[in-house]
Structures are given as C-alpha cells and as structure tokens.
C-alpha cells in the first residue's frame, strides 16, 4: 500500500496528517467567517469553526461505528479547528481580504481530501460500496451543512453549485478503484484529483445542478 | 414467534422486507417532493429523499447502540431511498398528480410500520419500556423532522396534526403487549393497525392536538 | 474519592441523582416554556422538554462512545423530563409567573452541574483534556442549542450572553484539577461553584462576549 518501497511509511503518514490538518484549518476559517458575517459572538465563531471543520467526519464516524470519532480522540484536530477560529477572531481583515481564488482553491483541496479519505475509511469499516460513496460525500459536505443549519439556513449545498457532485465523483473513483483491486494510493490520488478539478472547473464556469420543474 | 407453524419463516421475512422497503420508498417520495417545492437542486432532492426515508431509523439505531445502523450496513435501504428520490426527479408530474388519499394512506402505513418496528427493535436492545415507546415514535416521525429542519422550518409534527400520537399509540401497544408476554406477531399487528386507523381517522376528521394557552 | 470516610457512599450517590434530576426538570421546564411561546402543540412541548433537558448529555454520550446514552438506558431521566414538560402543560401560568431570579438561579445551577459532570464523564472515557473540556461545555449548552435549532432559530448561546464561557470555566477547572491529581469531589465542587458564580455575576451585570468586527 505504500507508494514505493524505498519511501518511508512514516513520511507518508506525516504528509497525510499535514494535509488533513491543513484542510481542517481551511474549513475552520470558512466556518468562522460565516459566523462573523452572521454576527455571532466569539464563542459562536469558535463553535462554527469547530463544527464546519470537523462536523462531516464526526457524523461519518458515528454512522460507520468508529466511536469515539477521531475528532474527539485526537486533540490535534480540535486544536487546529479552534486555531482557525481564533485566527479569524484576531486577524479578521486579513481573511476577508484574502484572494478569493486562493480560498476557493484551498476549499476545493479540502473537499477532495475529505471525500477521498471519508470513502476509504468507510470501506475499511466494511460499509458496502454505495454507502461508502455516500459517506465520502457526507465527509466533504457535512461540515458546511451543519454550519448552515446552525445559522438557521437551508444548506447551500442542497440548492446550488457543483460541490457535492465533485465529492461524489471523487468518492466513486476511490470505491470502484478499491473494489477492482487497484492500489489504495492510486485510487485516492486519482479520486482526489478528479474531485478537485471538477470543483475548480465548475466554479470557473459557474456550473449549477439542474432543478426539478413542478408542473 | 412465527405466525403459524406451517408458515415458512422465510416468507414472513421476505414479506417484512418488502413492507419495509415500500415504506422507505413512500417516505423518500414525500421528502423528494418537499425538496422540489423548496426549489432545491437534484442533489438536494436526493439528500432529502434519503434523510426523510431513513433518518428516523438512523437516529434510533445510534441512540440504542445498534451501530452501524441498518441503513448504513444494508445497501438495499439506501438504494430504495435514492430510487424514490430519482423517481420524483424523473416523473415529478406523476407524483404531484397522484391521488392525495393514496399518498396519505401509504404514509400512514409507513408510519405504522416504523413505529411498531422501532419500538420492537429498541426492546430487543434492552431499552426500558418508556424509552422503547419513545424510540418507536422517533422512528416514525424522525425522518420528517429531519426533512423540515434541513429546510430551516419548525418541524410540522411539533405544531399540528395527530401524527406522533398515532405512532405513540401503536408503539405503546407493542411495548405493553411484549411486556405482558403476548406473541410478537400479534402485538405488532395490533399496534400497527391501531396506529394506521388512528392516523386515518384523524386526517379524515381534521383532528389536531390542543395547544397550551400562555395566560 | 468519597468526600469523607464516615460519609456513606450511598448518600452521596443519592444526593447526586437528586441534583441531576432537579437539573433535568429545570431544563425541561425551560424547553417546554419556549415551545409554548412558539405555539407548538402538546406533543411539541413534550419533545422540546425532552430535547432541552437531555439533548446535551445525549450528544456527549454518542460522541465519547457511552452508548446507549444514560438518557436512553435509565427511564428516570426521560420520565423527569416528560414530567417537567407535563407540569408546564398543566400549570403554565404558574411557571410564567415564577420569579425570574429563581428560574435564572436554577438554570445556572443546572448549567454548573452539567458542565462539571460532562467533563468528568468524558475524562472517565479517556477523552483528552482539551476535548473533555469541550464535552463539558457541550453537555451544558447542547440542550438549549438543540431547542433553538428545532424552533428554526440561530442558537442564542452562539450570539449573546456569558453562558458557554461559564460552563467552559467550570469544565476547565475540573479537567485541570483531575490532571494534577486533585480529588474528584473537590475539583467538581470548585468547578461547579465557579461556573455558577460566573453565570450569576454575568446575568446581574448584563455581560456579553465581544463580537468580531468585519472591517
């Protein structure tokens, strides 16, 4: 499963952890910014940072039976999420003025990471393929959904944008890849790149999913 | 526990599964129609179909410790829910024009099935009687509550209609029946029929629960 | 761990249970009053009583892996919550006219109890200190958050008031106290008193947490 035999597993693990925590930080910043815009107080900002960054993985872990969830067992995840929220509290102008393309790119990378890692973890817990794919999507979009619900809004992911579909594409590639015996690394890289690319193209071109007409 | 000795258990199991999946399909269609009316996109329609159809059982399973929940372990449930959502996406006029009495009848049957099966499962997991009854109600009304919450609305079941009370009546009959040593089949049939009948009479006569006056 | 050797453990346990159920009753009354004000029907009043009183502990138990949660295993908790809701339904004028300071004092006591007991239980389940502190806060404010979400409102605790911070202070004292080897009783009493006092002073003086300016 290691990428190459001469590549130390420890380095891969560290790299994955760094990726993972970077994604948590980016999502936490987005949640915190939404909280600031909704005029929550500093406690509310930290709660939304935590929920947005870790909510998707948390719900997935509860559903697949990985209890207690990693976000509750490993303090580095919670600390990173709170650091993201704290950074927004201390330096909010910096984040508001950050180039929008940088934020979108980082968000798409976080989405790809979550979708791919979420589907893989569900398969490791022997969840059937169809539902493992959905668990990948849930990991990617669950945090943002929770954030919108706590702001008493209809989750944006249910209404507009190609966002969940990008996660779905990435998770599907991972599940099919692993079912057909491909190496874990390649399935995850391929799925992640597909999810990232699809999301970036969709944003650039302003793609939306169709709505259903009622009459 | 089998209905009669000469009745093959396999047939009963298959019949129960067919009933169960029919209920999932009906609830999925209702969730999907609510999503279409709220102008969600096709992803939102599928999510609400899934959440409405399987949310109640999912939350019940998490609470009673049946992890991972059946809806996550057994792909037939998720596939049926998505099929219900997909059917609405493809043939929405058909469902909008379906006779309202047929939809209400199927919904009441699904409610009865959920309430009765939910209470029975909670008892099997050694949950005390009072809470097993509540788990039956939760199984019946949880999906619709989740649907309303995701649409940022106060859940309808908390405000109007005799809906949860019908589920409560059915679940109570099951719990009392099993506590007093009646056969599982008869307790479930009696509870289910009571729930269904109460719901249908309430709809026909326009019954509502009382509100509490504040002054 | 007992307070003194000549003090029978049984009495301490009973006292803790009485405290605990009193807190559940007070939170249930608050949830039920919010439901009555939002014009829910009697079923909605009972659901909000249950969710407000037991929601925080329930979610904490799911997250730390204490499944099924105590609120689902032990019927006395559910019965007390429903009794609180039932009392509001039967005697709503009594509660509306109750002295506001009594209600605030009882609520602060319930908050202190939840925060301290929640953090302690998380530590017993080997959750790391940072997250055990957050679990204490969640136990204290989770029920009220759930109540607001079910009424389709932005949770009040995220927007105003020194409420979660009082719970945070109490939970932090407990976690630090136990990490540094202090007796459980003293850590819990100290944390509880701090949380209660901070909350009461904040209410009296009208303290609020700061908001983050966006520009």
PDB file of C-alpha atoms in Angstrom, chain B:
ATOM      1  CA  UNK B   1     -42.774 -16.133  17.239  1.00  0.00           C
ATOM      2  CA  UNK B   2     -43.675 -17.321  13.736  1.00  0.00           C
ATOM      3  CA  UNK B   3     -47.257 -16.614  12.781  1.00  0.00           C
ATOM      4  CA  UNK B   4     -48.119 -20.299  12.387  1.00  0.00           C
ATOM      5  CA  UNK B   5     -46.005 -23.387  12.384  1.00  0.00           C
ATOM      6  CA  UNK B   6     -46.810 -24.345   8.842  1.00  0.00           C
ATOM      7  CA  UNK B   7     -45.994 -20.849   7.577  1.00  0.00           C
ATOM      8  CA  UNK B   8     -42.397 -20.733   6.326  1.00  0.00           C
ATOM      9  CA  UNK B   9     -40.304 -18.178   8.262  1.00  0.00           C
ATOM     10  CA  UNK B  10     -38.582 -17.215   5.043  1.00  0.00           C
ATOM     11  CA  UNK B  11     -41.825 -15.976   3.537  1.00  0.00           C
ATOM     12  CA  UNK B  12     -42.537 -13.838   6.619  1.00  0.00           C
ATOM     13  CA  UNK B  13     -39.038 -12.336   6.428  1.00  0.00           C
ATOM     14  CA  UNK B  14     -39.418 -11.560   2.767  1.00  0.00           C
ATOM     15  CA  UNK B  15     -42.847 -10.041   3.322  1.00  0.00           C
ATOM     16  CA  UNK B  16     -41.473  -7.850   6.133  1.00  0.00           C
ATOM     17  CA  UNK B  17     -38.587  -6.700   3.925  1.00  0.00           C
ATOM     18  CA  UNK B  18     -40.979  -5.829   1.101  1.00  0.00           C
ATOM     19  CA  UNK B  19     -43.212  -3.884   3.515  1.00  0.00           C
ATOM     20  CA  UNK B  20     -40.163  -2.117   4.953  1.00  0.00           C
ATOM     21  CA  UNK B  21     -38.744  -1.094   1.580  1.00  0.00           C
ATOM     22  CA  UNK B  22     -42.189   0.053   0.411  1.00  0.00           C
ATOM     23  CA  UNK B  23     -42.363   2.333   3.449  1.00  0.00           C
ATOM     24  CA  UNK B  24     -38.862   3.650   2.690  1.00  0.00           C
ATOM     25  CA  UNK B  25     -39.891   4.370  -0.906  1.00  0.00           C
ATOM     26  CA  UNK B  26     -43.052   6.249   0.122  1.00  0.00           C
ATOM     27  CA  UNK B  27     -41.211   8.390   2.679  1.00  0.00           C
ATOM     28  CA  UNK B  28     -38.438   9.049   0.132  1.00  0.00           C
ATOM     29  CA  UNK B  29     -41.002  10.292  -2.389  1.00  0.00           C
ATOM     30  CA  UNK B  30     -42.506  12.638   0.227  1.00  0.00           C
ATOM     31  CA  UNK B  31     -39.095  14.015   1.145  1.00  0.00           C
ATOM     32  CA  UNK B  32     -38.190  14.496  -2.506  1.00  0.00           C
ATOM     33  CA  UNK B  33     -41.455  16.325  -3.233  1.00  0.00           C
ATOM     34  CA  UNK B  34     -40.832  18.677  -0.290  1.00  0.00           C
ATOM     35  CA  UNK B  35     -37.343  19.328  -1.686  1.00  0.00           C
ATOM     36  CA  UNK B  36     -38.698  20.088  -5.164  1.00  0.00           C
ATOM     37  CA  UNK B  37     -41.254  22.507  -3.687  1.00  0.00           C
ATOM     38  CA  UNK B  38     -38.451  24.229  -1.758  1.00  0.00           C
ATOM     39  CA  UNK B  39     -36.529  24.619  -5.055  1.00  0.00           C
ATOM     40  CA  UNK B  40     -33.545  22.503  -4.108  1.00  0.00           C
ATOM     41  CA  UNK B  41     -31.393  21.135  -6.928  1.00  0.00           C
ATOM     42  CA  UNK B  42     -31.272  17.434  -7.846  1.00  0.00           C
ATOM     43  CA  UNK B  43     -28.608  16.702  -5.239  1.00  0.00           C
ATOM     44  CA  UNK B  44     -30.796  18.341  -2.583  1.00  0.00           C
ATOM     45  CA  UNK B  45     -33.751  16.235  -3.737  1.00  0.00           C
ATOM     46  CA  UNK B  46     -31.770  13.017  -3.298  1.00  0.00           C
ATOM     47  CA  UNK B  47     -30.453  14.100   0.123  1.00  0.00           C
ATOM     48  CA  UNK B  48     -33.937  14.917   1.385  1.00  0.00           C
ATOM     49  CA  UNK B  49     -35.282  11.642  -0.004  1.00  0.00           C
ATOM     50  CA  UNK B  50     -32.561   9.764   1.897  1.00  0.00           C
ATOM     51  CA  UNK B  51     -32.927  11.767   5.121  1.00  0.00           C
ATOM     52  CA  UNK B  52     -36.732  11.598   5.203  1.00  0.00           C
ATOM     53  CA  UNK B  53     -36.866   7.899   4.428  1.00  0.00           C
ATOM     54  CA  UNK B  54     -34.037   6.674   6.652  1.00  0.00           C
ATOM     55  CA  UNK B  55     -33.394   9.472   9.193  1.00  0.00           C
ATOM     56  CA  UNK B  56     -35.742   8.224  11.898  1.00  0.00           C
ATOM     57  CA  UNK B  57     -34.354   4.698  11.927  1.00  0.00           C
ATOM     58  CA  UNK B  58     -30.810   6.010  11.676  1.00  0.00           C
ATOM     59  CA  UNK B  59     -31.098   8.228  14.758  1.00  0.00           C
ATOM     60  CA  UNK B  60     -32.889   5.444  16.666  1.00  0.00           C
ATOM     61  CA  UNK B  61     -30.094   2.994  15.844  1.00  0.00           C
ATOM     62  CA  UNK B  62     -27.432   5.468  17.000  1.00  0.00           C
ATOM     63  CA  UNK B  63     -29.306   6.026  20.280  1.00  0.00           C
ATOM     64  CA  UNK B  64     -29.956   2.372  21.135  1.00  0.00           C
ATOM     65  CA  UNK B  65     -26.411   1.380  20.184  1.00  0.00           C
ATOM     66  CA  UNK B  66     -27.197  -0.585  17.007  1.00  0.00           C
ATOM     67  CA  UNK B  67     -24.080   0.697  15.247  1.00  0.00           C
ATOM     68  CA  UNK B  68     -23.536   0.946  12.342  1.00  0.00           C
ATOM     69  CA  UNK B  69     -27.255   1.495  11.626  1.00  0.00           C
ATOM     70  CA  UNK B  70     -29.036  -0.879   9.252  1.00  0.00           C
ATOM     71  CA  UNK B  71     -29.464   1.963   6.745  1.00  0.00           C
ATOM     72  CA  UNK B  72     -25.645   2.187   6.514  1.00  0.00           C
ATOM     73  CA  UNK B  73     -24.944  -1.579   6.526  1.00  0.00           C
ATOM     74  CA  UNK B  74     -27.560  -2.800   4.084  1.00  0.00           C
ATOM     75  CA  UNK B  75     -27.369  -1.155   0.665  1.00  0.00           C
ATOM     76  CA  UNK B  76     -30.962  -2.062  -0.228  1.00  0.00           C
ATOM     77  CA  UNK B  77     -32.329   0.653   2.077  1.00  0.00           C
ATOM     78  CA  UNK B  78     -30.153   3.424   0.678  1.00  0.00           C
ATOM     79  CA  UNK B  79     -30.782   2.255  -2.889  1.00  0.00           C
ATOM     80  CA  UNK B  80     -34.567   2.253  -2.337  1.00  0.00           C
ATOM     81  CA  UNK B  81     -34.473   5.745  -0.840  1.00  0.00           C
ATOM     82  CA  UNK B  82     -32.398   7.053  -3.753  1.00  0.00           C
ATOM     83  CA  UNK B  83     -34.757   5.299  -6.177  1.00  0.00           C
ATOM     84  CA  UNK B  84     -37.678   7.151  -4.576  1.00  0.00           C
ATOM     85  CA  UNK B  85     -35.834  10.456  -4.985  1.00  0.00           C
ATOM     86  CA  UNK B  86     -34.829   9.568  -8.539  1.00  0.00           C
ATOM     87  CA  UNK B  87     -38.412   8.681  -9.438  1.00  0.00           C
ATOM     88  CA  UNK B  88     -39.555  12.135  -8.324  1.00  0.00           C
ATOM     89  CA  UNK B  89     -36.785  13.781 -10.351  1.00  0.00           C
ATOM     90  CA  UNK B  90     -37.748  11.850 -13.493  1.00  0.00           C
ATOM     91  CA  UNK B  91     -41.524  11.779 -13.158  1.00  0.00           C
ATOM     92  CA  UNK B  92     -42.417  14.671 -10.848  1.00  0.00           C
ATOM     93  CA  UNK B  93     -45.819  15.425 -12.506  1.00  0.00           C
ATOM     94  CA  UNK B  94     -46.903  11.846 -11.876  1.00  0.00           C
ATOM     95  CA  UNK B  95     -46.346  12.172  -8.136  1.00  0.00           C
ATOM     96  CA  UNK B  96     -47.787  15.661  -7.844  1.00  0.00           C
ATOM     97  CA  UNK B  97     -50.970  14.453  -9.505  1.00  0.00           C
ATOM     98  CA  UNK B  98     -51.167  11.205  -7.523  1.00  0.00           C
ATOM     99  CA  UNK B  99     -54.472  10.920  -5.619  1.00  0.00           C
ATOM    100  CA  UNK B 100     -53.953  12.605  -2.248  1.00  0.00           C
ATOM    101  CA  UNK B 101     -55.800   9.808  -0.444  1.00  0.00           C
ATOM    102  CA  UNK B 102     -53.456   7.193  -1.810  1.00  0.00           C
ATOM    103  CA  UNK B 103     -50.419   9.187  -0.608  1.00  0.00           C
ATOM    104  CA  UNK B 104     -51.948   9.726   2.847  1.00  0.00           C
ATOM    105  CA  UNK B 105     -52.847   6.056   3.141  1.00  0.00           C
ATOM    106  CA  UNK B 106     -49.362   4.905   2.154  1.00  0.00           C
ATOM    107  CA  UNK B 107     -47.829   7.442   4.508  1.00  0.00           C
ATOM    108  CA  UNK B 108     -49.990   6.214   7.409  1.00  0.00           C
ATOM    109  CA  UNK B 109     -48.977   2.635   6.613  1.00  0.00           C
ATOM    110  CA  UNK B 110     -45.307   3.657   6.618  1.00  0.00           C
ATOM    111  CA  UNK B 111     -45.776   5.445   9.941  1.00  0.00           C
ATOM    112  CA  UNK B 112     -47.419   2.370  11.490  1.00  0.00           C
ATOM    113  CA  UNK B 113     -44.638   0.125  10.240  1.00  0.00           C
ATOM    114  CA  UNK B 114     -41.892   2.412  11.562  1.00  0.00           C
ATOM    115  CA  UNK B 115     -43.483   2.936  14.970  1.00  0.00           C
ATOM    116  CA  UNK B 116     -44.081  -0.743  15.554  1.00  0.00           C
ATOM    117  CA  UNK B 117     -40.747  -1.959  14.194  1.00  0.00           C
ATOM    118  CA  UNK B 118     -38.861   0.833  16.015  1.00  0.00           C
ATOM    119  CA  UNK B 119     -40.326   0.001  19.420  1.00  0.00           C
ATOM    120  CA  UNK B 120     -39.708  -3.723  18.914  1.00  0.00           C
ATOM    121  CA  UNK B 121     -36.074  -3.175  17.936  1.00  0.00           C
ATOM    122  CA  UNK B 122     -35.480  -0.921  20.964  1.00  0.00           C
ATOM    123  CA  UNK B 123     -36.864  -3.627  23.287  1.00  0.00           C
ATOM    124  CA  UNK B 124     -34.580  -6.183  21.640  1.00  0.00           C
ATOM    125  CA  UNK B 125     -31.672  -3.892  22.556  1.00  0.00           C
ATOM    126  CA  UNK B 126     -32.912  -3.935  26.208  1.00  0.00           C
ATOM    127  CA  UNK B 127     -34.074  -0.312  26.263  1.00  0.00           C
ATOM    128  CA  UNK B 128     -36.621   0.190  29.094  1.00  0.00           C
ATOM    129  CA  UNK B 129     -40.313   0.281  28.110  1.00  0.00           C
ATOM    130  CA  UNK B 130     -40.937   4.026  28.411  1.00  0.00           C
ATOM    131  CA  UNK B 131     -37.962   4.844  26.208  1.00  0.00           C
ATOM    132  CA  UNK B 132     -38.640   1.984  23.774  1.00  0.00           C
ATOM    133  CA  UNK B 133     -42.047   3.575  23.194  1.00  0.00           C
ATOM    134  CA  UNK B 134     -40.353   6.914  22.520  1.00  0.00           C
ATOM    135  CA  UNK B 135     -37.918   5.171  20.145  1.00  0.00           C
ATOM    136  CA  UNK B 136     -40.946   3.887  18.204  1.00  0.00           C
ATOM    137  CA  UNK B 137     -42.288   7.430  17.913  1.00  0.00           C
ATOM    138  CA  UNK B 138     -38.833   8.705  16.912  1.00  0.00           C
ATOM    139  CA  UNK B 139     -38.574   6.068  14.171  1.00  0.00           C
ATOM    140  CA  UNK B 140     -41.922   7.180  12.799  1.00  0.00           C
ATOM    141  CA  UNK B 141     -41.521  10.946  12.948  1.00  0.00           C
ATOM    142  CA  UNK B 142     -37.705  11.406  12.921  1.00  0.00           C
ATOM    143  CA  UNK B 143     -37.338  11.424   9.143  1.00  0.00           C
ATOM    144  CA  UNK B 144     -39.982  14.101   8.611  1.00  0.00           C
ATOM    145  CA  UNK B 145     -38.483  16.164  11.440  1.00  0.00           C
ATOM    146  CA  UNK B 146     -35.038  15.975   9.851  1.00  0.00           C
ATOM    147  CA  UNK B 147     -36.543  16.973   6.474  1.00  0.00           C
ATOM    148  CA  UNK B 148     -38.183  20.072   7.979  1.00  0.00           C
ATOM    149  CA  UNK B 149     -35.003  21.024   9.875  1.00  0.00           C
ATOM    150  CA  UNK B 150     -32.940  20.794   6.675  1.00  0.00           C
ATOM    151  CA  UNK B 151     -35.432  23.157   5.060  1.00  0.00           C
ATOM    152  CA  UNK B 152     -34.921  25.545   8.049  1.00  0.00           C
ATOM    153  CA  UNK B 153     -38.535  25.136   9.182  1.00  0.00           C
ATOM    154  CA  UNK B 154     -40.087  24.313  12.535  1.00  0.00           C
ATOM    155  CA  UNK B 155     -40.941  20.589  12.207  1.00  0.00           C
ATOM    156  CA  UNK B 156     -44.593  20.250  11.292  1.00  0.00           C
ATOM    157  CA  UNK B 157     -45.068  17.295  13.620  1.00  0.00           C
ATOM    158  CA  UNK B 158     -44.385  19.589  16.604  1.00  0.00           C
ATOM    159  CA  UNK B 159     -47.104  22.026  15.631  1.00  0.00           C
ATOM    160  CA  UNK B 160     -50.154  20.361  14.144  1.00  0.00           C
ATOM    161  CA  UNK B 161     -51.940  17.124  13.325  1.00  0.00           C
ATOM    162  CA  UNK B 162     -52.455  13.811  15.059  1.00  0.00           C
ATOM    163  CA  UNK B 163     -49.365  12.115  13.711  1.00  0.00           C
ATOM    164  CA  UNK B 164     -46.919  11.451  16.510  1.00  0.00           C
ATOM    165  CA  UNK B 165     -49.778  10.453  18.804  1.00  0.00           C
ATOM    166  CA  UNK B 166     -50.809   7.713  16.372  1.00  0.00           C
ATOM    167  CA  UNK B 167     -47.233   6.435  16.422  1.00  0.00           C
ATOM    168  CA  UNK B 168     -47.254   6.677  20.229  1.00  0.00           C
ATOM    169  CA  UNK B 169     -50.428   4.606  20.462  1.00  0.00           C
ATOM    170  CA  UNK B 170     -49.038   1.905  18.184  1.00  0.00           C
ATOM    171  CA  UNK B 171     -45.678   1.772  19.971  1.00  0.00           C
ATOM    172  CA  UNK B 172     -47.365   1.638  23.391  1.00  0.00           C
ATOM    173  CA  UNK B 173     -49.469  -1.360  22.357  1.00  0.00           C
ATOM    174  CA  UNK B 174     -46.358  -3.175  21.149  1.00  0.00           C
ATOM    175  CA  UNK B 175     -44.365  -2.454  24.325  1.00  0.00           C
ATOM    176  CA  UNK B 176     -47.225  -3.381  26.681  1.00  0.00           C
ATOM    177  CA  UNK B 177     -48.054  -6.455  24.612  1.00  0.00           C
ATOM    178  CA  UNK B 178     -44.483  -7.763  24.733  1.00  0.00           C
ATOM    179  CA  UNK B 179     -44.082  -6.869  28.446  1.00  0.00           C
ATOM    180  CA  UNK B 180     -47.179  -8.928  29.242  1.00  0.00           C
ATOM    181  CA  UNK B 181     -45.900 -11.858  27.265  1.00  0.00           C
ATOM    182  CA  UNK B 182     -48.081 -11.708  24.184  1.00  0.00           C
ATOM    183  CA  UNK B 183     -46.696 -13.055  20.909  1.00  0.00           C
ATOM    184  CA  UNK B 184     -44.562 -10.624  18.949  1.00  0.00           C
ATOM    185  CA  UNK B 185     -46.589 -11.016  15.763  1.00  0.00           C
ATOM    186  CA  UNK B 186     -49.892 -10.185  17.424  1.00  0.00           C
ATOM    187  CA  UNK B 187     -48.525  -7.241  19.383  1.00  0.00           C
ATOM    188  CA  UNK B 188     -47.015  -5.789  16.213  1.00  0.00           C
ATOM    189  CA  UNK B 189     -50.119  -6.349  14.098  1.00  0.00           C
ATOM    190  CA  UNK B 190     -52.412  -4.878  16.769  1.00  0.00           C
ATOM    191  CA  UNK B 191     -50.143  -1.854  17.310  1.00  0.00           C
ATOM    192  CA  UNK B 192     -49.735  -1.272  13.596  1.00  0.00           C
ATOM    193  CA  UNK B 193     -53.457  -1.443  12.878  1.00  0.00           C
ATOM    194  CA  UNK B 194     -54.224   0.925  15.776  1.00  0.00           C
ATOM    195  CA  UNK B 195     -51.618   3.457  14.571  1.00  0.00           C
ATOM    196  CA  UNK B 196     -52.853   3.290  10.975  1.00  0.00           C
ATOM    197  CA  UNK B 197     -56.531   3.584  11.939  1.00  0.00           C
ATOM    198  CA  UNK B 198     -55.948   6.468  14.357  1.00  0.00           C
ATOM    199  CA  UNK B 199     -53.951   8.375  11.756  1.00  0.00           C
ATOM    200  CA  UNK B 200     -56.560   7.856   9.025  1.00  0.00           C
ATOM    201  CA  UNK B 201     -59.473   8.886  11.257  1.00  0.00           C
ATOM    202  CA  UNK B 202     -57.535  11.955  12.424  1.00  0.00           C
ATOM    203  CA  UNK B 203     -56.818  13.051   8.851  1.00  0.00           C
ATOM    204  CA  UNK B 204     -60.405  12.470   7.742  1.00  0.00           C
ATOM    205  CA  UNK B 205     -61.885  14.414  10.656  1.00  0.00           C
ATOM    206  CA  UNK B 206     -59.174  17.092  10.755  1.00  0.00           C
ATOM    207  CA  UNK B 207     -58.208  16.370  14.365  1.00  0.00           C
ATOM    208  CA  UNK B 208     -55.408  18.400  15.976  1.00  0.00           C
ATOM    209  CA  UNK B 209     -53.686  18.237  19.332  1.00  0.00           C
ATOM    210  CA  UNK B 210     -54.517  21.053  21.770  1.00  0.00           C
ATOM    211  CA  UNK B 211     -52.140  23.971  22.295  1.00  0.00           C
ATOM    212  CA  UNK B 212     -51.199  25.398  25.663  1.00  0.00           C
ATOM    213  CA  UNK B 213     -52.549  28.866  26.405  1.00  0.00           C
ATOM    214  CA  UNK B 214     -49.977  31.188  27.954  1.00  0.00           C
ATOM    215  CA  UNK B 215     -52.257  33.435  30.016  1.00  0.00           C
TER     216      UNK B 215
END
